[in-house]
C-alpha cells in the first residue's frame, strides 16, 4: 500500500480506489461445476482439478476523505465484504490499485481472536497487536469490557461465549483505538439493540476524531444513523455513490419499493407538519 500525502493541507483523502478488480481463484473439487466437469474428466481421463474465477469486484473507483463514514450497501454476493478486504490490503487486486493514508484496520465478525484463550488475554493480545503499549491496554481495559458487556465472562475462554458476545468483544477491542481507517463488516448486526446503539455512538466518535469509517451492513437503518455517504454495489460494480439518504432511497426504490413509498410519505407528512408549525409561528409573531 502506498501512502497518499495531502496536496492542499486541508481535508485529505484517506482511501483512493482506482478501478480495482478483485478476483477469487477456486481450485480443487470446489471449482467443479457439477456433472459437466465430471463428464469431461471421464471422457478426457484427466484428473487435474479445474480452476474457476469469481470476479467479485469488477472495476470500482472512489475517493474517501477524512471524517467520512461510508456505508457499503448491496444485495448478498454483491462484493461488499470483498471490497472491504481489498481496502484492508488482505486481497491483492487483479487489476487497478488501492492507495491508503495510514493503516486500515478491518473489524469483522471473523477478526482473529483466539477462542481457547480468555477474553482477558485476547484483549491484551488484540490491543498489543494494534500497536498499543501495555500501559495503554491497562488504561483501556475496563472500557473495553464494559463496552462489550461481557462481565464475568471475560475470564473464561472465548469458546464459552455466545457468538454475539464474541462479536461484541471484537468490536470493543478494535474500536478502542483511534484508527485512521476503520473497516467494519456486519459487526453491528450481531449485537442486541442496546449494543447497536453504543456501537453507532462509537462510530460517530471515531468520525469526529477525523478517521474514516467504512461500514458493511445489511441494516439500512444503521447506515442511515451512522454514515454520511453510501456506496451501492451490485455484482461487483458501483451503482451509485453519494449522500446516504439519496443512495438509500434509490436502493430501496429498487429492492423494497413499498418501504421506499412509505418513507417518502412519512417525509412529506413531516415536512407538511414543519411548514404548518412555521406558519403558525409566523402568524403568532405578526399578531403579537
Ligand atoms: N473466499 C471466497 N472464495 C471464492 N469466492 C468468494 C469468496 N468470498 C466471496 N466469494 C464470492 O464473491 C462474491 C462477492 O462476495 P462478497 O462476500 O464480497 O459479497 P457481499 O456483498 O459481502 O455478500 P453478503 O451480503 O452476502 O455478505 C460472491 O459471488 C461470493 O460467492
Short mmCIF file of C-alpha atoms and ligand atoms in Angstrom, two decimals:
data_model
loop_
_atom_site.label_atom_id
_atom_site.label_comp_id
_atom_site.label_asym_id
_atom_site.label_seq_id
_atom_site.Cartn_x
_atom_site.Cartn_y
_atom_site.Cartn_z
CA UNK A 1 0.00 0.00 0.00
CA UNK A 2 1.20 3.48 -0.83
CA UNK A 3 0.74 6.50 1.37
CA UNK A 4 -1.01 9.47 -0.19
CA UNK A 5 0.05 12.90 1.04
CA UNK A 6 -2.13 15.93 1.12
CA UNK A 7 -1.53 18.43 -1.68
CA UNK A 8 -3.82 21.08 -0.18
CA UNK A 9 -3.16 20.62 3.52
CA UNK A 10 -6.92 20.71 4.09
CA UNK A 11 -9.25 17.73 4.10
CA UNK A 12 -7.19 14.78 3.00
CA UNK A 13 -8.15 11.72 1.05
CA UNK A 14 -7.68 8.57 3.14
CA UNK A 15 -8.53 5.86 0.62
CA UNK A 16 -8.37 6.02 -3.15
CA UNK A 17 -9.65 3.02 -5.09
CA UNK A 18 -8.55 3.25 -8.69
CA UNK A 19 -10.52 0.87 -10.91
CA UNK A 20 -9.95 -2.01 -8.51
CA UNK A 21 -10.73 -5.57 -9.59
CA UNK A 22 -10.78 -8.36 -7.00
CA UNK A 23 -10.96 -11.97 -8.07
CA UNK A 24 -11.08 -15.24 -6.16
CA UNK A 25 -9.46 -18.26 -7.73
CA UNK A 26 -11.04 -21.51 -6.71
CA UNK A 27 -9.11 -24.69 -7.33
CA UNK A 28 -9.69 -28.33 -6.46
CA UNK A 29 -13.04 -30.00 -6.09
CA UNK A 30 -14.80 -26.73 -5.25
CA UNK A 31 -14.04 -25.46 -8.75
CA UNK A 32 -16.01 -28.24 -10.39
CA UNK A 33 -19.32 -27.31 -11.83
CA UNK A 34 -21.32 -30.47 -11.28
CA UNK A 35 -21.84 -33.10 -13.94
CA UNK A 36 -20.30 -31.29 -16.91
CA UNK A 37 -16.82 -31.31 -15.41
CA UNK A 38 -17.22 -34.87 -14.13
CA UNK A 39 -18.26 -35.98 -17.63
CA UNK A 40 -15.37 -34.09 -19.26
CA UNK A 41 -12.96 -35.74 -16.84
CA UNK A 42 -14.43 -39.13 -17.55
CA UNK A 43 -14.06 -38.51 -21.30
CA UNK A 44 -10.59 -36.98 -21.26
CA UNK A 45 -9.32 -39.12 -18.43
CA UNK A 46 -7.67 -36.02 -16.94
CA UNK A 47 -7.59 -35.97 -13.19
CA UNK A 48 -6.14 -32.49 -12.65
CA UNK A 49 -8.73 -30.35 -10.93
CA UNK A 50 -10.02 -27.30 -12.80
CA UNK A 51 -9.77 -23.73 -11.74
CA UNK A 52 -12.60 -21.24 -11.59
CA UNK A 53 -12.50 -17.49 -11.09
CA UNK A 54 -15.06 -15.45 -9.21
CA UNK A 55 -14.86 -11.79 -10.22
CA UNK A 56 -16.25 -10.37 -7.00
CA UNK A 57 -15.30 -6.70 -7.61
CA UNK A 58 -15.12 -5.62 -11.24
CA UNK A 59 -13.72 -2.11 -11.52
CA UNK A 60 -14.58 0.09 -8.54
CA UNK A 61 -13.25 3.63 -8.11
CA UNK A 62 -13.85 6.17 -5.34
CA UNK A 63 -12.04 8.59 -3.06
CA UNK A 64 -12.78 8.57 0.69
CA UNK A 65 -11.99 11.60 2.82
CA UNK A 66 -11.04 12.23 6.43
CA UNK A 67 -14.04 12.36 8.72
CA UNK A 68 -16.30 10.44 6.36
CA UNK A 69 -18.33 7.40 7.35
CA UNK A 70 -19.20 5.41 4.28
CA UNK A 71 -21.80 2.66 4.23
CA UNK A 72 -21.31 -0.11 1.66
CA UNK A 73 -24.71 -1.48 0.70
CA UNK A 74 -25.91 -4.05 -1.80
CA UNK A 75 -27.61 -7.43 -2.01
CA UNK A 76 -25.96 -10.70 -0.96
CA UNK A 77 -22.88 -11.51 -3.01
CA UNK A 78 -22.57 -8.01 -4.49
CA UNK A 79 -18.94 -7.68 -3.35
CA UNK A 80 -19.20 -5.54 -0.22
CA UNK A 81 -17.04 -7.72 2.06
CA UNK A 82 -14.58 -8.38 -0.74
CA UNK A 83 -14.16 -4.65 -1.37
CA UNK A 84 -13.57 -4.11 2.34
CA UNK A 85 -10.90 -6.82 2.35
CA UNK A 86 -9.36 -5.17 -0.71
CA UNK A 87 -9.19 -1.83 1.11
CA UNK A 88 -7.63 -3.62 4.11
CA UNK A 89 -4.91 -4.96 1.83
CA UNK A 90 -5.88 -8.58 2.52
CA UNK A 91 -6.56 -9.27 -1.16
CA UNK A 92 -4.24 -8.29 -3.97
CA UNK A 93 -6.13 -6.60 -6.81
CA UNK A 94 -6.20 -8.48 -10.12
CA UNK A 95 -6.15 -5.01 -11.71
CA UNK A 96 -6.27 -1.42 -10.50
CA UNK A 97 -4.99 -0.25 -7.12
CA UNK A 98 -5.95 0.95 -3.65
CA UNK A 99 -3.98 3.76 -2.02
CA UNK A 100 -4.43 4.45 1.68
CA UNK A 101 -3.28 7.15 4.07
CA UNK A 102 -2.49 5.26 7.27
CA UNK A 103 -3.12 1.65 8.14
CA UNK A 104 -6.64 0.37 7.66
CA UNK A 105 -7.95 -1.85 10.45
CA UNK A 106 -10.50 -4.43 9.43
CA UNK A 107 -13.02 -5.32 12.07
CA UNK A 108 -15.24 -8.21 11.17
CA UNK A 109 -17.11 -10.95 12.87
CA UNK A 110 -14.21 -13.18 11.80
CA UNK A 111 -11.45 -10.98 13.18
CA UNK A 112 -8.81 -13.24 14.60
CA UNK A 113 -9.14 -13.71 18.31
CA UNK A 114 -8.05 -16.99 19.87
CA UNK A 115 -11.03 -19.00 21.02
CA UNK A 116 -9.17 -21.16 23.52
CA UNK A 117 -7.85 -18.11 25.37
CA UNK A 118 -9.78 -15.97 27.85
CA UNK A 119 -11.33 -12.64 26.90
CA UNK A 120 -8.72 -11.01 29.14
CA UNK A 121 -5.81 -12.49 27.16
CA UNK A 122 -7.49 -11.67 23.87
CA UNK A 123 -7.96 -8.05 24.91
CA UNK A 124 -4.28 -7.82 25.84
CA UNK A 125 -3.01 -9.51 22.69
CA UNK A 126 -5.53 -7.80 20.38
CA UNK A 127 -4.61 -4.36 21.72
CA UNK A 128 -0.87 -5.04 21.58
CA UNK A 129 -1.32 -6.27 18.01
CA UNK A 130 -2.97 -2.94 17.19
CA UNK A 131 0.15 -1.18 18.43
CA UNK A 132 -0.88 -0.13 21.93
CA UNK A 133 1.64 -0.17 24.78
CA UNK A 134 0.90 -2.40 27.83
CA UNK A 135 0.13 0.81 29.79
CA UNK A 136 -2.40 1.89 27.17
CA UNK A 137 -4.04 -1.53 27.29
CA UNK A 138 -4.32 -1.28 31.07
CA UNK A 139 -5.90 2.14 30.72
CA UNK A 140 -8.45 0.95 28.15
CA UNK A 141 -9.15 -2.47 29.65
CA UNK A 142 -12.21 -1.64 31.81
CA UNK A 143 -13.75 0.41 28.99
CA UNK A 144 -13.39 -2.49 26.57
CA UNK A 145 -15.01 -4.97 28.98
CA UNK A 146 -17.84 -2.51 29.77
CA UNK A 147 -18.40 -1.68 26.14
CA UNK A 148 -18.52 -5.37 25.16
CA UNK A 149 -20.89 -6.05 28.06
CA UNK A 150 -19.38 -9.46 28.77
CA UNK A 151 -18.96 -9.00 32.55
CA UNK A 152 -17.56 -12.03 34.39
CA UNK A 153 -17.21 -13.95 31.12
CA UNK A 154 -14.01 -12.01 30.48
CA UNK A 155 -12.04 -14.55 32.48
CA UNK A 156 -13.44 -17.53 30.53
CA UNK A 157 -12.10 -18.88 27.23
CA UNK A 158 -13.85 -17.30 24.27
CA UNK A 159 -15.24 -20.61 23.07
CA UNK A 160 -17.59 -20.40 26.06
CA UNK A 161 -19.08 -17.17 24.65
CA UNK A 162 -22.21 -16.84 22.57
CA UNK A 163 -21.48 -15.64 19.02
CA UNK A 164 -22.94 -12.25 19.96
CA UNK A 165 -20.61 -11.90 22.94
CA UNK A 166 -17.60 -12.78 20.79
CA UNK A 167 -18.60 -10.26 18.13
CA UNK A 168 -19.15 -7.55 20.73
CA UNK A 169 -15.72 -8.19 22.23
CA UNK A 170 -14.10 -7.99 18.78
CA UNK A 171 -15.84 -4.70 18.11
CA UNK A 172 -14.90 -3.34 21.55
CA UNK A 173 -11.22 -4.22 21.04
CA UNK A 174 -11.00 -2.77 17.55
CA UNK A 175 -12.95 0.38 18.42
CA UNK A 176 -10.78 1.10 21.48
CA UNK A 177 -8.05 2.56 19.33
CA UNK A 178 -8.49 5.70 17.26
CA UNK A 179 -7.95 4.22 13.82
CA UNK A 180 -7.11 6.22 10.72
CA UNK A 181 -9.31 3.95 8.66
CA UNK A 182 -11.71 1.61 10.40
CA UNK A 183 -13.40 -1.07 8.31
CA UNK A 184 -16.39 -2.70 9.94
CA UNK A 185 -18.05 -5.76 8.45
CA UNK A 186 -21.51 -6.52 9.76
CA UNK A 187 -20.15 -6.43 13.29
CA UNK A 188 -23.11 -4.44 14.45
CA UNK A 189 -25.65 -6.92 13.19
CA UNK A 190 -24.74 -9.42 15.87
CA UNK A 191 -25.36 -7.22 18.90
CA UNK A 192 -28.65 -6.52 20.60
CA UNK A 193 -30.41 -3.15 20.22
CA UNK A 194 -28.58 -1.58 23.13
CA UNK A 195 -25.16 -2.68 21.90
CA UNK A 196 -26.01 -1.43 18.42
CA UNK A 197 -26.78 1.98 19.85
CA UNK A 198 -23.48 2.04 21.73
CA UNK A 199 -21.61 0.99 18.58
CA UNK A 200 -23.33 3.62 16.49
CA UNK A 201 -22.27 6.24 19.02
CA UNK A 202 -18.74 4.88 18.86
CA UNK A 203 -18.66 5.17 15.07
CA UNK A 204 -19.76 8.79 15.33
CA UNK A 205 -16.95 9.45 17.84
CA UNK A 206 -14.39 7.80 15.55
CA UNK A 207 -15.56 10.04 12.74
CA UNK A 208 -15.16 13.12 14.93
CA UNK A 209 -11.54 12.13 15.54
CA UNK A 210 -11.10 12.61 11.79
CA UNK A 211 -10.80 8.91 10.98
CA UNK A 212 -12.61 7.36 8.05
CA UNK A 213 -15.07 4.59 8.72
CA UNK A 214 -16.33 2.04 6.16
CA UNK A 215 -19.31 0.03 7.28
CA UNK A 216 -20.75 -3.02 5.55
CA UNK A 217 -24.24 -3.60 6.81
CA UNK A 218 -27.49 -5.18 5.70
CA UNK A 219 -29.29 -2.82 8.04
CA UNK A 220 -30.10 0.32 6.10
CA UNK A 221 -31.20 1.80 9.45
CA UNK A 222 -27.67 1.53 10.87
CA UNK A 223 -26.21 3.04 7.68
CA UNK A 224 -28.74 5.90 7.87
CA UNK A 225 -27.82 6.61 11.51
CA UNK A 226 -24.04 6.44 11.18
CA UNK A 227 -22.96 7.20 7.61
CA UNK A 228 -22.96 10.43 5.66
CA UNK A 229 -22.15 8.70 2.41
CA UNK A 230 -23.17 5.39 0.87
CA UNK A 231 -21.77 3.31 -1.97
CA UNK A 232 -24.25 0.89 -3.54
CA UNK A 233 -22.74 -2.23 -5.14
CA UNK A 234 -24.40 -4.78 -7.42
CA UNK A 235 -22.49 -7.68 -8.95
CA UNK A 236 -19.16 -6.11 -8.15
CA UNK A 237 -19.94 -2.73 -9.70
CA UNK A 238 -20.89 0.64 -8.20
CA UNK A 239 -24.50 1.53 -8.99
CA UNK A 240 -24.48 4.76 -7.02
CA UNK A 241 -22.14 6.71 -4.73
CA UNK A 242 -23.35 9.75 -2.86
CA UNK A 243 -25.18 11.24 0.08
CA UNK A 244 -26.64 8.46 2.28
CA UNK A 245 -30.32 9.48 2.09
CA UNK A 246 -30.24 9.76 -1.69
CA UNK A 247 -28.45 6.45 -2.25
CA UNK A 248 -30.59 4.56 0.26
CA UNK A 249 -33.79 5.97 -1.24
CA UNK A 250 -32.74 4.82 -4.70
CA UNK A 251 -31.67 1.42 -3.35
CA UNK A 252 -34.97 0.95 -1.53
CA UNK A 253 -36.93 2.02 -4.60
CA UNK A 254 -35.30 -0.85 -6.48
CA UNK A 255 -35.23 -3.52 -3.79
CA UNK A 256 -38.11 -2.60 -1.50
CA UNK A 257 -40.43 -0.19 -3.37
CA UNK A 258 -43.23 -0.41 -0.77
CA UNK A 259 -40.89 0.68 2.02
CA UNK A 260 -39.49 3.48 -0.17
CA UNK A 261 -43.01 4.79 -0.89
CA UNK A 262 -43.91 4.64 2.82
CA UNK A 263 -40.74 6.53 3.71
CA UNK A 264 -41.49 9.22 1.08
CA UNK A 265 -44.99 9.63 2.50
CA UNK A 266 -43.65 9.90 6.04
CA UNK A 267 -41.16 12.52 4.95
CA UNK A 268 -43.80 14.54 3.08
CA UNK A 269 -46.06 14.43 6.17
CA UNK A 270 -43.16 15.54 8.36
CA UNK A 271 -42.37 18.44 6.01
CA UNK A 272 -46.03 19.48 5.91
CA UNK A 273 -46.16 19.42 9.72
CA UNK A 274 -42.99 21.55 9.97
CA UNK A 275 -44.32 24.03 7.41
CA UNK A 276 -47.62 24.31 9.33
CA UNK A 277 -45.72 24.88 12.58
CA UNK A 278 -43.59 27.59 10.97
CA UNK A 279 -46.66 29.28 9.52
CA UNK A 280 -48.34 29.23 12.96
CA UNK A 281 -45.16 30.71 14.48
CA UNK A 282 -45.10 33.50 11.87
CA UNK A 283 -48.81 34.24 12.44
CA UNK A 284 -48.30 34.42 16.19
CA UNK A 285 -45.35 36.80 15.72
CA UNK A 286 -47.37 39.05 13.37
CA UNK A 287 -50.29 39.09 15.81
CA UNK A 288 -48.08 39.81 18.85
N1 LIG B 1 -13.34 -16.79 -0.25
C1 LIG B 1 -14.06 -16.78 -1.37
N2 LIG B 1 -13.75 -17.64 -2.37
C2 LIG B 1 -14.45 -17.65 -3.50
N3 LIG B 1 -15.49 -16.83 -3.76
C3 LIG B 1 -15.83 -15.95 -2.80
C4 LIG B 1 -15.13 -15.89 -1.56
N4 LIG B 1 -15.70 -14.92 -0.80
C5 LIG B 1 -16.71 -14.40 -1.55
N5 LIG B 1 -16.79 -15.01 -2.75
C6 LIG B 1 -17.72 -14.70 -3.84
O1 LIG B 1 -17.50 -13.36 -4.23
C7 LIG B 1 -18.73 -12.70 -4.49
C8 LIG B 1 -18.87 -11.48 -3.58
O2 LIG B 1 -18.95 -11.93 -2.25
P1 LIG B 1 -18.93 -10.93 -1.00
O3 LIG B 1 -18.89 -11.76 0.24
O4 LIG B 1 -17.90 -9.90 -1.19
O5 LIG B 1 -20.37 -10.25 -1.15
P2 LIG B 1 -21.20 -9.43 -0.08
O6 LIG B 1 -21.86 -8.32 -0.83
O7 LIG B 1 -20.35 -9.06 1.09
O8 LIG B 1 -22.27 -10.52 0.32
P3 LIG B 1 -23.11 -10.71 1.68
O9 LIG B 1 -24.03 -9.54 1.78
O10 LIG B 1 -23.87 -11.97 1.42
O11 LIG B 1 -22.16 -10.82 2.82
C9 LIG B 1 -19.81 -13.74 -4.28
O12 LIG B 1 -20.11 -14.30 -5.54
C10 LIG B 1 -19.17 -14.76 -3.38
O13 LIG B 1 -19.72 -16.03 -3.61
#
